[in-house]
Amino acid sequence: MAKMTLEALRALREEKKSALNKRDVEGKTAQIVVGMGTCGIAAGAKGALDGFLAAIDEYKLDNVAVTQTGCMGLCYVEPTVEVIVEGMPNVIYGKVDAEVAKKIVKDHVMHKQMVSEHVFDRPAADIFNGGGK
Amino acid sequence: MHESICDFLLDIIQNAIEARSSVITIIVEDTSDSFTCKVIDNGKGMSESELERIRDPFYTDGVKHTKRKVGLGIPFLEQAVSMSDGDSSIESVKGEGTTITFSFPFDHIDTPPIGNIPSTFFAAMTYPGDFEMHIHYAISRDSGADGYELHRNELIDILGDLSMSQSLILLRDFIRSQDEDLEELRKNR
């Protein structure tokens, strides 16, 4: 490795700062939680995560947080992703790849329209809050 | 435990920080024959009588470590230097600061190994506290010479708070990248 200059260090810092900002949930109106359990990773969750990050960069969204979690218990439809958007019910999408990730960002996060063919479940928290109905 | 020259260096740097220095300058010269370190601080300094006492094992001013009584840094350093026919000197003026210099010859069997230089600089830079630290490292061999400088406030200005894990990773990588090119030169003693 060649000697890193202070300018290169500064650029790297800015790059990392932007990546960290995407993980910060504070003050964001939408949150995308990617299931990165072993089952999710084996099914390609890393591709989905990269797809979300790329789409957020492409559409220049600064109000969306992307975080990771473990297995959501829906291993049969991995990779799974929970999408939490203000004014919409929390939704778990299944079989999400980079292409679906982009569609979720565009339709669900930006235009508040669910991507019906990939909706698999609502989070357990909703079920408990609703008394199991 | 002091197993390498870098362990001694880090101990001396820690002393300088704990002496409430606002500026600490560390000069390390790695030549074909010897490894020399100089730590200059502008901390509280020591009087003549204190200077005499720091050579006593287990003497400490009782301020730095209130719950444990240590004070072996300087005695261990002087013992190691004496065993390997090296040199050391301590100059201090009360209220103005202290300068400690020590040098180990490479051709003596009792000279400790150098240790990990980039890790030592990383540890020194990341001690908590508000102080400036300048590190100058120079290596010279028959085949050539090289070196680098690190300035703590300059790096904090770029990286922000050095207690954040992201900043620490970048700082570690930066120091390693400065040091990696010197590895070949270092081996050619």
mmCIF file of C-alpha atoms in Angstrom:
data_model
loop_
_atom_site.group_PDB
_atom_site.id
_atom_site.type_symbol
_atom_site.label_atom_id
_atom_site.label_comp_id
_atom_site.label_asym_id
_atom_site.label_seq_id
_atom_site.Cartn_x
_atom_site.Cartn_y
_atom_site.Cartn_z
ATOM 1 C CA MET A 1 0.000 0.000 0.000
ATOM 2 C CA ALA A 2 1.296 3.424 -0.905
ATOM 3 C CA LYS A 3 1.548 6.110 1.744
ATOM 4 C CA MET A 4 -1.871 7.658 2.276
ATOM 5 C CA THR A 5 -1.851 11.448 1.997
ATOM 6 C CA LEU A 6 -3.845 13.692 4.337
ATOM 7 C CA GLU A 7 -6.106 14.581 1.399
ATOM 8 C CA ALA A 8 -6.813 10.899 0.785
ATOM 9 C CA LEU A 9 -7.558 10.439 4.483
ATOM 10 C CA ARG A 10 -9.958 13.393 4.394
ATOM 11 C CA ALA A 11 -11.749 11.948 1.335
ATOM 12 C CA LEU A 12 -12.008 8.545 3.005
ATOM 13 C CA ARG A 13 -13.440 10.156 6.117
ATOM 14 C CA GLU A 14 -16.135 11.950 4.078
ATOM 15 C CA GLU A 15 -16.992 8.719 2.292
ATOM 16 C CA LYS A 16 -17.340 6.832 5.596
ATOM 17 C CA LYS A 17 -19.329 9.682 7.121
ATOM 18 C CA SER A 18 -21.927 9.387 4.368
ATOM 19 C CA ALA A 19 -22.086 5.599 4.852
ATOM 20 C CA LEU A 20 -22.528 6.080 8.604
ATOM 21 C CA ASN A 21 -25.243 8.651 8.032
ATOM 22 C CA LYS A 22 -27.297 6.033 6.171
ATOM 23 C CA ARG A 23 -27.239 3.838 9.295
ATOM 24 C CA ASP A 24 -28.369 6.626 11.609
ATOM 25 C CA VAL A 25 -32.099 6.289 12.376
ATOM 26 C CA GLU A 26 -32.400 9.618 14.197
ATOM 27 C CA GLY A 27 -34.609 12.132 12.361
ATOM 28 C CA LYS A 28 -35.340 9.813 9.408
ATOM 29 C CA THR A 29 -38.875 9.350 8.028
ATOM 30 C CA ALA A 30 -38.264 5.868 6.660
ATOM 31 C CA GLN A 31 -36.288 2.884 7.859
ATOM 32 C CA ILE A 32 -35.314 -0.219 5.918
ATOM 33 C CA VAL A 33 -34.263 -3.157 8.074
ATOM 34 C CA VAL A 34 -32.485 -5.925 6.184
ATOM 35 C CA GLY A 35 -32.485 -9.420 7.709
ATOM 36 C CA MET A 36 -28.821 -10.418 7.765
ATOM 37 C CA GLY A 37 -29.092 -13.708 9.642
ATOM 38 C CA THR A 38 -27.164 -16.673 8.264
ATOM 39 C CA CYS A 39 -30.230 -17.710 6.257
ATOM 40 C CA GLY A 40 -30.555 -14.203 4.814
ATOM 41 C CA ILE A 41 -26.887 -13.905 3.904
ATOM 42 C CA ALA A 42 -26.953 -17.366 2.271
ATOM 43 C CA ALA A 43 -29.970 -16.307 0.206
ATOM 44 C CA GLY A 44 -28.277 -13.078 -0.968
ATOM 45 C CA ALA A 45 -29.188 -10.427 1.628
ATOM 46 C CA LYS A 46 -25.882 -8.641 0.965
ATOM 47 C CA GLY A 47 -27.018 -8.029 -2.617
ATOM 48 C CA ALA A 48 -30.333 -6.656 -1.340
ATOM 49 C CA LEU A 49 -28.543 -4.394 1.168
ATOM 50 C CA ASP A 50 -26.230 -3.068 -1.543
ATOM 51 C CA GLY A 51 -29.283 -2.598 -3.776
ATOM 52 C CA PHE A 52 -31.007 -0.426 -1.138
ATOM 53 C CA LEU A 53 -27.880 1.662 -0.566
ATOM 54 C CA ALA A 54 -27.385 2.132 -4.315
ATOM 55 C CA ALA A 55 -31.039 3.109 -4.836
ATOM 56 C CA ILE A 56 -30.893 5.625 -1.977
ATOM 57 C CA ASP A 57 -27.805 7.145 -3.559
ATOM 58 C CA GLU A 58 -29.397 7.121 -7.005
ATOM 59 C CA TYR A 59 -32.605 8.859 -5.869
ATOM 60 C CA LYS A 60 -30.581 11.128 -3.553
ATOM 61 C CA LEU A 61 -32.707 10.341 -0.492
ATOM 62 C CA ASP A 62 -31.334 11.628 2.807
ATOM 63 C CA ASN A 63 -34.315 10.753 5.014
ATOM 64 C CA VAL A 64 -33.999 6.970 4.775
ATOM 65 C CA ALA A 65 -32.028 4.845 7.260
ATOM 66 C CA VAL A 66 -30.783 1.401 6.277
ATOM 67 C CA THR A 67 -30.002 -0.930 9.160
ATOM 68 C CA GLN A 68 -29.379 -4.637 9.594
ATOM 69 C CA THR A 69 -30.941 -7.198 11.860
ATOM 70 C CA GLY A 70 -30.849 -10.965 12.363
ATOM 71 C CA CYS A 71 -33.247 -13.642 11.161
ATOM 72 C CA MET A 72 -36.877 -12.515 11.121
ATOM 73 C CA GLY A 73 -38.183 -16.072 11.207
ATOM 74 C CA LEU A 74 -39.243 -16.194 7.573
ATOM 75 C CA CYS A 75 -36.354 -18.252 6.275
ATOM 76 C CA TYR A 76 -38.406 -19.697 3.435
ATOM 77 C CA VAL A 77 -38.651 -16.295 1.725
ATOM 78 C CA GLU A 78 -35.175 -14.913 2.445
ATOM 79 C CA PRO A 79 -33.794 -12.351 1.863
ATOM 80 C CA THR A 80 -36.368 -10.551 3.997
ATOM 81 C CA VAL A 81 -36.619 -6.826 4.627
ATOM 82 C CA GLU A 82 -38.836 -4.793 6.938
ATOM 83 C CA VAL A 83 -39.826 -1.381 5.651
ATOM 84 C CA ILE A 84 -41.060 1.259 8.077
ATOM 85 C CA VAL A 85 -42.417 4.419 6.490
ATOM 86 C CA GLU A 86 -44.333 7.153 8.280
ATOM 87 C CA GLY A 87 -48.070 6.947 7.571
ATOM 88 C CA MET A 88 -47.902 3.357 6.283
ATOM 89 C CA PRO A 89 -48.146 -0.019 8.021
ATOM 90 C CA ASN A 90 -44.844 -1.751 8.691
ATOM 91 C CA VAL A 91 -44.313 -4.332 5.977
ATOM 92 C CA ILE A 92 -42.041 -7.343 5.608
ATOM 93 C CA TYR A 93 -40.956 -8.039 2.072
ATOM 94 C CA GLY A 94 -39.533 -11.415 1.072
ATOM 95 C CA LYS A 95 -37.348 -12.646 -1.777
ATOM 96 C CA VAL A 96 -35.743 -9.249 -2.120
ATOM 97 C CA ASP A 97 -32.818 -8.901 -4.482
ATOM 98 C CA ALA A 98 -31.116 -5.724 -5.705
ATOM 99 C CA GLU A 99 -33.761 -5.157 -8.371
ATOM 100 C CA VAL A 100 -36.667 -5.577 -5.916
ATOM 101 C CA ALA A 101 -34.797 -3.355 -3.453
ATOM 102 C CA LYS A 102 -34.730 -0.574 -6.003
ATOM 103 C CA LYS A 103 -38.453 -1.048 -6.683
ATOM 104 C CA ILE A 104 -39.221 -0.937 -2.937
ATOM 105 C CA VAL A 105 -37.313 2.332 -2.565
ATOM 106 C CA LYS A 106 -39.023 3.853 -5.578
ATOM 107 C CA ASP A 107 -42.592 2.610 -5.004
ATOM 108 C CA HIS A 108 -42.927 2.111 -1.263
ATOM 109 C CA VAL A 109 -40.549 4.691 0.228
ATOM 110 C CA MET A 110 -40.946 7.443 -2.371
ATOM 111 C CA HIS A 111 -44.513 6.943 -3.643
ATOM 112 C CA LYS A 112 -46.058 5.090 -0.686
ATOM 113 C CA GLN A 113 -47.281 2.179 -2.822
ATOM 114 C CA MET A 114 -46.549 -1.335 -1.629
ATOM 115 C CA VAL A 115 -44.775 -3.791 -3.890
ATOM 116 C CA SER A 116 -47.598 -6.344 -3.545
ATOM 117 C CA GLU A 117 -45.921 -9.362 -5.131
ATOM 118 C CA HIS A 118 -43.203 -9.359 -2.461
ATOM 119 C CA VAL A 119 -45.264 -8.577 0.661
ATOM 120 C CA PHE A 120 -45.030 -11.629 2.917
ATOM 121 C CA ASP A 121 -45.951 -10.647 6.427
ATOM 122 C CA ARG A 122 -46.469 -7.948 8.926
ATOM 123 C CA PRO A 123 -44.051 -7.792 11.856
ATOM 124 C CA ALA A 124 -45.000 -9.671 15.027
ATOM 125 C CA ALA A 125 -45.166 -6.349 16.901
ATOM 126 C CA ASP A 126 -48.206 -5.354 14.834
ATOM 127 C CA ILE A 127 -49.908 -8.660 15.536
ATOM 128 C CA PHE A 128 -49.314 -8.355 19.266
ATOM 129 C CA ASN A 129 -50.505 -4.743 19.288
ATOM 130 C CA GLY A 130 -53.654 -5.759 17.444
ATOM 131 C CA GLY A 131 -54.425 -8.571 19.869
ATOM 132 C CA GLY A 132 -53.534 -11.257 17.359
ATOM 133 C CA LYS A 133 -56.236 -10.284 14.883
ATOM 134 C CA MET B 1 5.364 -5.423 31.179
ATOM 135 C CA HIS B 2 8.309 -4.124 29.223
ATOM 136 C CA GLU B 3 9.247 -6.526 26.483
ATOM 137 C CA SER B 4 10.263 -4.186 23.708
ATOM 138 C CA ILE B 5 11.741 -0.742 23.168
ATOM 139 C CA CYS B 6 8.294 0.421 22.065
ATOM 140 C CA ASP B 7 6.931 -0.565 25.499
ATOM 141 C CA PHE B 8 9.442 1.793 27.124
ATOM 142 C CA LEU B 9 8.608 4.523 24.633
ATOM 143 C CA LEU B 10 4.876 4.235 25.294
ATOM 144 C CA ASP B 11 5.512 4.370 29.037
ATOM 145 C CA ILE B 12 7.493 7.583 28.699
ATOM 146 C CA ILE B 13 4.824 9.094 26.448
ATOM 147 C CA GLN B 14 2.157 8.189 29.001
ATOM 148 C CA ASN B 15 4.224 9.927 31.695
ATOM 149 C CA ALA B 16 4.391 13.033 29.508
ATOM 150 C CA ILE B 17 0.607 13.056 29.002
ATOM 151 C CA GLU B 18 -0.018 12.539 32.705
ATOM 152 C CA ALA B 19 2.319 15.432 33.487
ATOM 153 C CA ARG B 20 -0.407 17.642 31.945
ATOM 154 C CA SER B 21 1.619 18.544 28.857
ATOM 155 C CA SER B 22 -0.069 20.530 26.122
ATOM 156 C CA VAL B 23 2.575 19.699 23.515
ATOM 157 C CA ILE B 24 4.529 16.467 23.292
ATOM 158 C CA THR B 25 7.159 15.879 20.635
ATOM 159 C CA ILE B 26 8.423 12.382 19.963
ATOM 160 C CA ILE B 27 11.493 11.880 17.808
ATOM 161 C CA VAL B 28 12.426 8.320 16.855
ATOM 162 C CA GLU B 29 15.584 7.612 14.898
ATOM 163 C CA ASP B 30 16.136 4.111 13.623
ATOM 164 C CA THR B 31 19.663 3.852 12.189
ATOM 165 C CA SER B 32 21.814 0.876 11.170
ATOM 166 C CA ASP B 33 23.520 0.898 14.575
ATOM 167 C CA SER B 34 20.978 2.065 17.109
ATOM 168 C CA PHE B 35 17.387 2.936 17.961
ATOM 169 C CA THR B 36 16.999 6.306 19.645
ATOM 170 C CA CYS B 37 13.869 7.866 21.139
ATOM 171 C CA LYS B 38 13.416 11.375 22.447
ATOM 172 C CA VAL B 39 10.247 12.523 24.195
ATOM 173 C CA ILE B 40 9.990 16.252 24.831
ATOM 174 C CA ASP B 41 7.061 17.560 26.849
ATOM 175 C CA ASN B 42 6.037 20.894 28.302
ATOM 176 C CA GLY B 43 4.330 19.405 31.347
ATOM 177 C CA LYS B 44 4.830 20.163 34.999
ATOM 178 C CA GLY B 45 8.512 19.148 35.025
ATOM 179 C CA MET B 46 10.487 17.988 38.036
ATOM 180 C CA SER B 47 12.730 19.582 40.628
ATOM 181 C CA GLU B 48 16.250 18.244 41.266
ATOM 182 C CA SER B 49 15.074 16.223 44.239
ATOM 183 C CA GLU B 50 12.175 14.711 42.271
ATOM 184 C CA LEU B 51 14.567 13.870 39.457
ATOM 185 C CA GLU B 52 16.711 11.929 41.901
ATOM 186 C CA ARG B 53 13.735 10.027 43.248
ATOM 187 C CA ILE B 54 12.206 8.891 39.937
ATOM 188 C CA ARG B 55 15.052 6.407 39.654
ATOM 189 C CA ASP B 56 13.837 4.685 42.819
ATOM 190 C CA PRO B 57 11.683 1.683 41.991
ATOM 191 C CA PHE B 58 8.085 2.187 43.134
ATOM 192 C CA TYR B 59 8.470 5.938 43.546
ATOM 193 C CA THR B 60 5.504 7.775 42.088
ATOM 194 C CA ASP B 61 4.086 11.212 42.729
ATOM 195 C CA GLY B 62 0.892 9.592 43.995
ATOM 196 C CA VAL B 63 -1.234 11.760 41.688
ATOM 197 C CA LYS B 64 -1.216 9.755 38.481
ATOM 198 C CA HIS B 65 -2.416 6.463 39.884
ATOM 199 C CA THR B 66 -4.294 7.133 43.073
ATOM 200 C CA LYS B 67 -5.443 3.581 43.644
ATOM 201 C CA ARG B 68 -2.330 1.697 42.716
ATOM 202 C CA LYS B 69 1.250 2.327 43.534
ATOM 203 C CA VAL B 70 3.566 1.829 40.588
ATOM 204 C CA GLY B 71 6.584 3.812 39.474
ATOM 205 C CA LEU B 72 8.682 1.353 37.552
ATOM 206 C CA GLY B 73 8.853 3.024 34.133
ATOM 207 C CA ILE B 74 12.123 4.928 34.521
ATOM 208 C CA PRO B 75 13.891 2.288 36.689
ATOM 209 C CA PHE B 76 13.072 -0.452 34.152
ATOM 210 C CA LEU B 77 14.189 1.755 31.266
ATOM 211 C CA GLU B 78 17.477 2.610 32.936
ATOM 212 C CA GLN B 79 18.081 -1.018 33.817
ATOM 213 C CA ALA B 80 17.468 -2.149 30.229
ATOM 214 C CA VAL B 81 19.629 0.651 28.820
ATOM 215 C CA SER B 82 22.465 -0.160 31.201
ATOM 216 C CA MET B 83 22.297 -3.900 30.453
ATOM 217 C CA SER B 84 22.611 -3.285 26.731
ATOM 218 C CA ASP B 85 25.270 -0.554 26.943
ATOM 219 C CA GLY B 86 22.859 2.054 25.642
ATOM 220 C CA ASP B 87 22.421 5.657 26.732
ATOM 221 C CA SER B 88 19.689 7.540 28.495
ATOM 222 C CA SER B 89 19.272 11.019 29.848
ATOM 223 C CA ILE B 90 16.569 12.941 31.659
ATOM 224 C CA GLU B 91 16.468 16.708 31.685
ATOM 225 C CA SER B 92 13.723 18.505 33.493
ATOM 226 C CA VAL B 93 12.868 21.976 34.714
ATOM 227 C CA LYS B 94 10.103 22.395 37.252
ATOM 228 C CA GLY B 95 7.133 24.086 35.611
ATOM 229 C CA GLU B 96 8.649 23.960 32.124
ATOM 230 C CA GLY B 97 8.793 20.349 31.062
ATOM 231 C CA THR B 98 10.882 17.248 30.678
ATOM 232 C CA THR B 99 13.005 15.739 27.924
ATOM 233 C CA ILE B 100 13.850 12.050 28.070
ATOM 234 C CA THR B 101 16.231 10.502 25.567
ATOM 235 C CA PHE B 102 17.237 6.868 25.350
ATOM 236 C CA SER B 103 19.141 4.819 22.864
ATOM 237 C CA PHE B 104 19.752 1.106 22.366
ATOM 238 C CA PRO B 105 22.600 -0.304 20.246
ATOM 239 C CA PHE B 106 21.581 -3.097 17.876
ATOM 240 C CA ASP B 107 24.789 -5.081 18.240
ATOM 241 C CA HIS B 108 24.266 -5.912 21.916
ATOM 242 C CA ILE B 109 22.676 -9.223 22.820
ATOM 243 C CA ASP B 110 20.637 -7.715 25.669
ATOM 244 C CA THR B 111 19.013 -5.027 23.536
ATOM 245 C CA PRO B 112 15.248 -5.662 23.600
ATOM 246 C CA PRO B 113 13.383 -6.107 20.315
ATOM 247 C CA ILE B 114 12.056 -2.873 18.818
ATOM 248 C CA GLY B 115 8.380 -3.834 18.983
ATOM 249 C CA ASN B 116 5.566 -2.641 16.791
ATOM 250 C CA ILE B 117 6.225 0.965 15.800
ATOM 251 C CA PRO B 118 2.924 1.874 14.064
ATOM 252 C CA SER B 119 0.901 0.324 16.902
ATOM 253 C CA THR B 120 2.906 2.333 19.429
ATOM 254 C CA PHE B 121 2.295 5.585 17.564
ATOM 255 C CA PHE B 122 -1.395 4.691 17.252
ATOM 256 C CA ALA B 123 -1.658 4.027 21.004
ATOM 257 C CA ALA B 124 0.165 7.270 21.815
ATOM 258 C CA MET B 125 -2.071 9.327 19.518
ATOM 259 C CA THR B 126 -5.258 7.899 20.989
ATOM 260 C CA TYR B 127 -4.573 8.561 24.664
ATOM 261 C CA PRO B 128 -7.532 10.624 25.843
ATOM 262 C CA GLY B 129 -6.871 14.270 26.557
ATOM 263 C CA ASP B 130 -6.488 17.647 24.968
ATOM 264 C CA PHE B 131 -2.875 17.864 23.854
ATOM 265 C CA GLU B 132 -0.895 18.231 20.668
ATOM 266 C CA MET B 133 1.471 15.454 19.759
ATOM 267 C CA HIS B 134 4.113 15.584 17.036
ATOM 268 C CA ILE B 135 5.742 12.333 16.042
ATOM 269 C CA HIS B 136 8.826 12.331 13.831
ATOM 270 C CA TYR B 137 10.071 8.947 12.742
ATOM 271 C CA ALA B 138 13.196 8.589 10.648
ATOM 272 C CA ILE B 139 14.838 5.422 9.443
ATOM 273 C CA SER B 140 18.228 5.337 7.794
ATOM 274 C CA ARG B 141 20.258 2.474 6.392
ATOM 275 C CA ASP B 142 23.176 2.175 4.015
ATOM 276 C CA SER B 143 20.650 1.526 1.250
ATOM 277 C CA GLY B 144 18.666 4.711 1.889
ATOM 278 C CA ALA B 145 16.597 6.767 4.287
ATOM 279 C CA ASP B 146 12.903 7.542 4.761
ATOM 280 C CA GLY B 147 10.442 8.517 7.450
ATOM 281 C CA TYR B 148 7.185 10.234 8.247
ATOM 282 C CA GLU B 149 5.584 12.713 10.592
ATOM 283 C CA LEU B 150 2.283 12.562 12.448
ATOM 284 C CA HIS B 151 0.590 15.566 14.010
ATOM 285 C CA ARG B 152 -2.286 14.754 16.359
ATOM 286 C CA ASN B 153 -4.356 17.942 15.972
ATOM 287 C CA GLU B 154 -4.086 17.782 12.190
ATOM 288 C CA LEU B 155 -5.436 14.221 12.275
ATOM 289 C CA ILE B 156 -8.215 15.129 14.743
ATOM 290 C CA ASP B 157 -9.161 17.970 12.422
ATOM 291 C CA ILE B 158 -9.704 15.437 9.624
ATOM 292 C CA LEU B 159 -11.025 12.463 11.574
ATOM 293 C CA GLY B 160 -12.961 14.172 14.349
ATOM 294 C CA ASP B 161 -13.234 12.617 17.779
ATOM 295 C CA LEU B 162 -10.548 9.930 18.143
ATOM 296 C CA SER B 163 -12.672 7.973 20.607
ATOM 297 C CA MET B 164 -15.106 7.024 17.812
ATOM 298 C CA SER B 165 -14.469 3.569 16.399
ATOM 299 C CA GLN B 166 -14.745 4.763 12.788
ATOM 300 C CA SER B 167 -12.067 7.412 13.403
ATOM 301 C CA LEU B 168 -9.829 4.866 15.104
ATOM 302 C CA ILE B 169 -10.012 2.476 12.148
ATOM 303 C CA LEU B 170 -9.099 5.251 9.721
ATOM 304 C CA LEU B 171 -6.277 6.473 11.973
ATOM 305 C CA ARG B 172 -4.873 2.947 12.298
ATOM 306 C CA ASP B 173 -4.980 2.458 8.525
ATOM 307 C CA PHE B 174 -3.377 5.856 7.941
ATOM 308 C CA ILE B 175 -0.468 5.171 10.310
ATOM 309 C CA ARG B 176 0.002 1.677 8.870
ATOM 310 C CA SER B 177 0.084 3.086 5.346
ATOM 311 C CA GLN B 178 2.829 5.527 6.401
ATOM 312 C CA ASP B 179 4.828 2.710 7.902
ATOM 313 C CA GLU B 180 4.391 -0.055 5.348
ATOM 314 C CA ASP B 181 6.766 1.413 2.787
ATOM 315 C CA LEU B 182 9.540 1.465 5.383
ATOM 316 C CA GLU B 183 9.378 -2.241 6.135
ATOM 317 C CA GLU B 184 11.928 -3.235 3.490
ATOM 318 C CA LEU B 185 14.341 -0.563 4.645
ATOM 319 C CA ARG B 186 13.866 -1.595 8.271
ATOM 320 C CA LYS B 187 14.812 -5.184 7.534
ATOM 321 C CA ASN B 188 18.131 -4.209 5.916
ATOM 322 C CA ARG B 189 20.160 -3.657 8.992
#
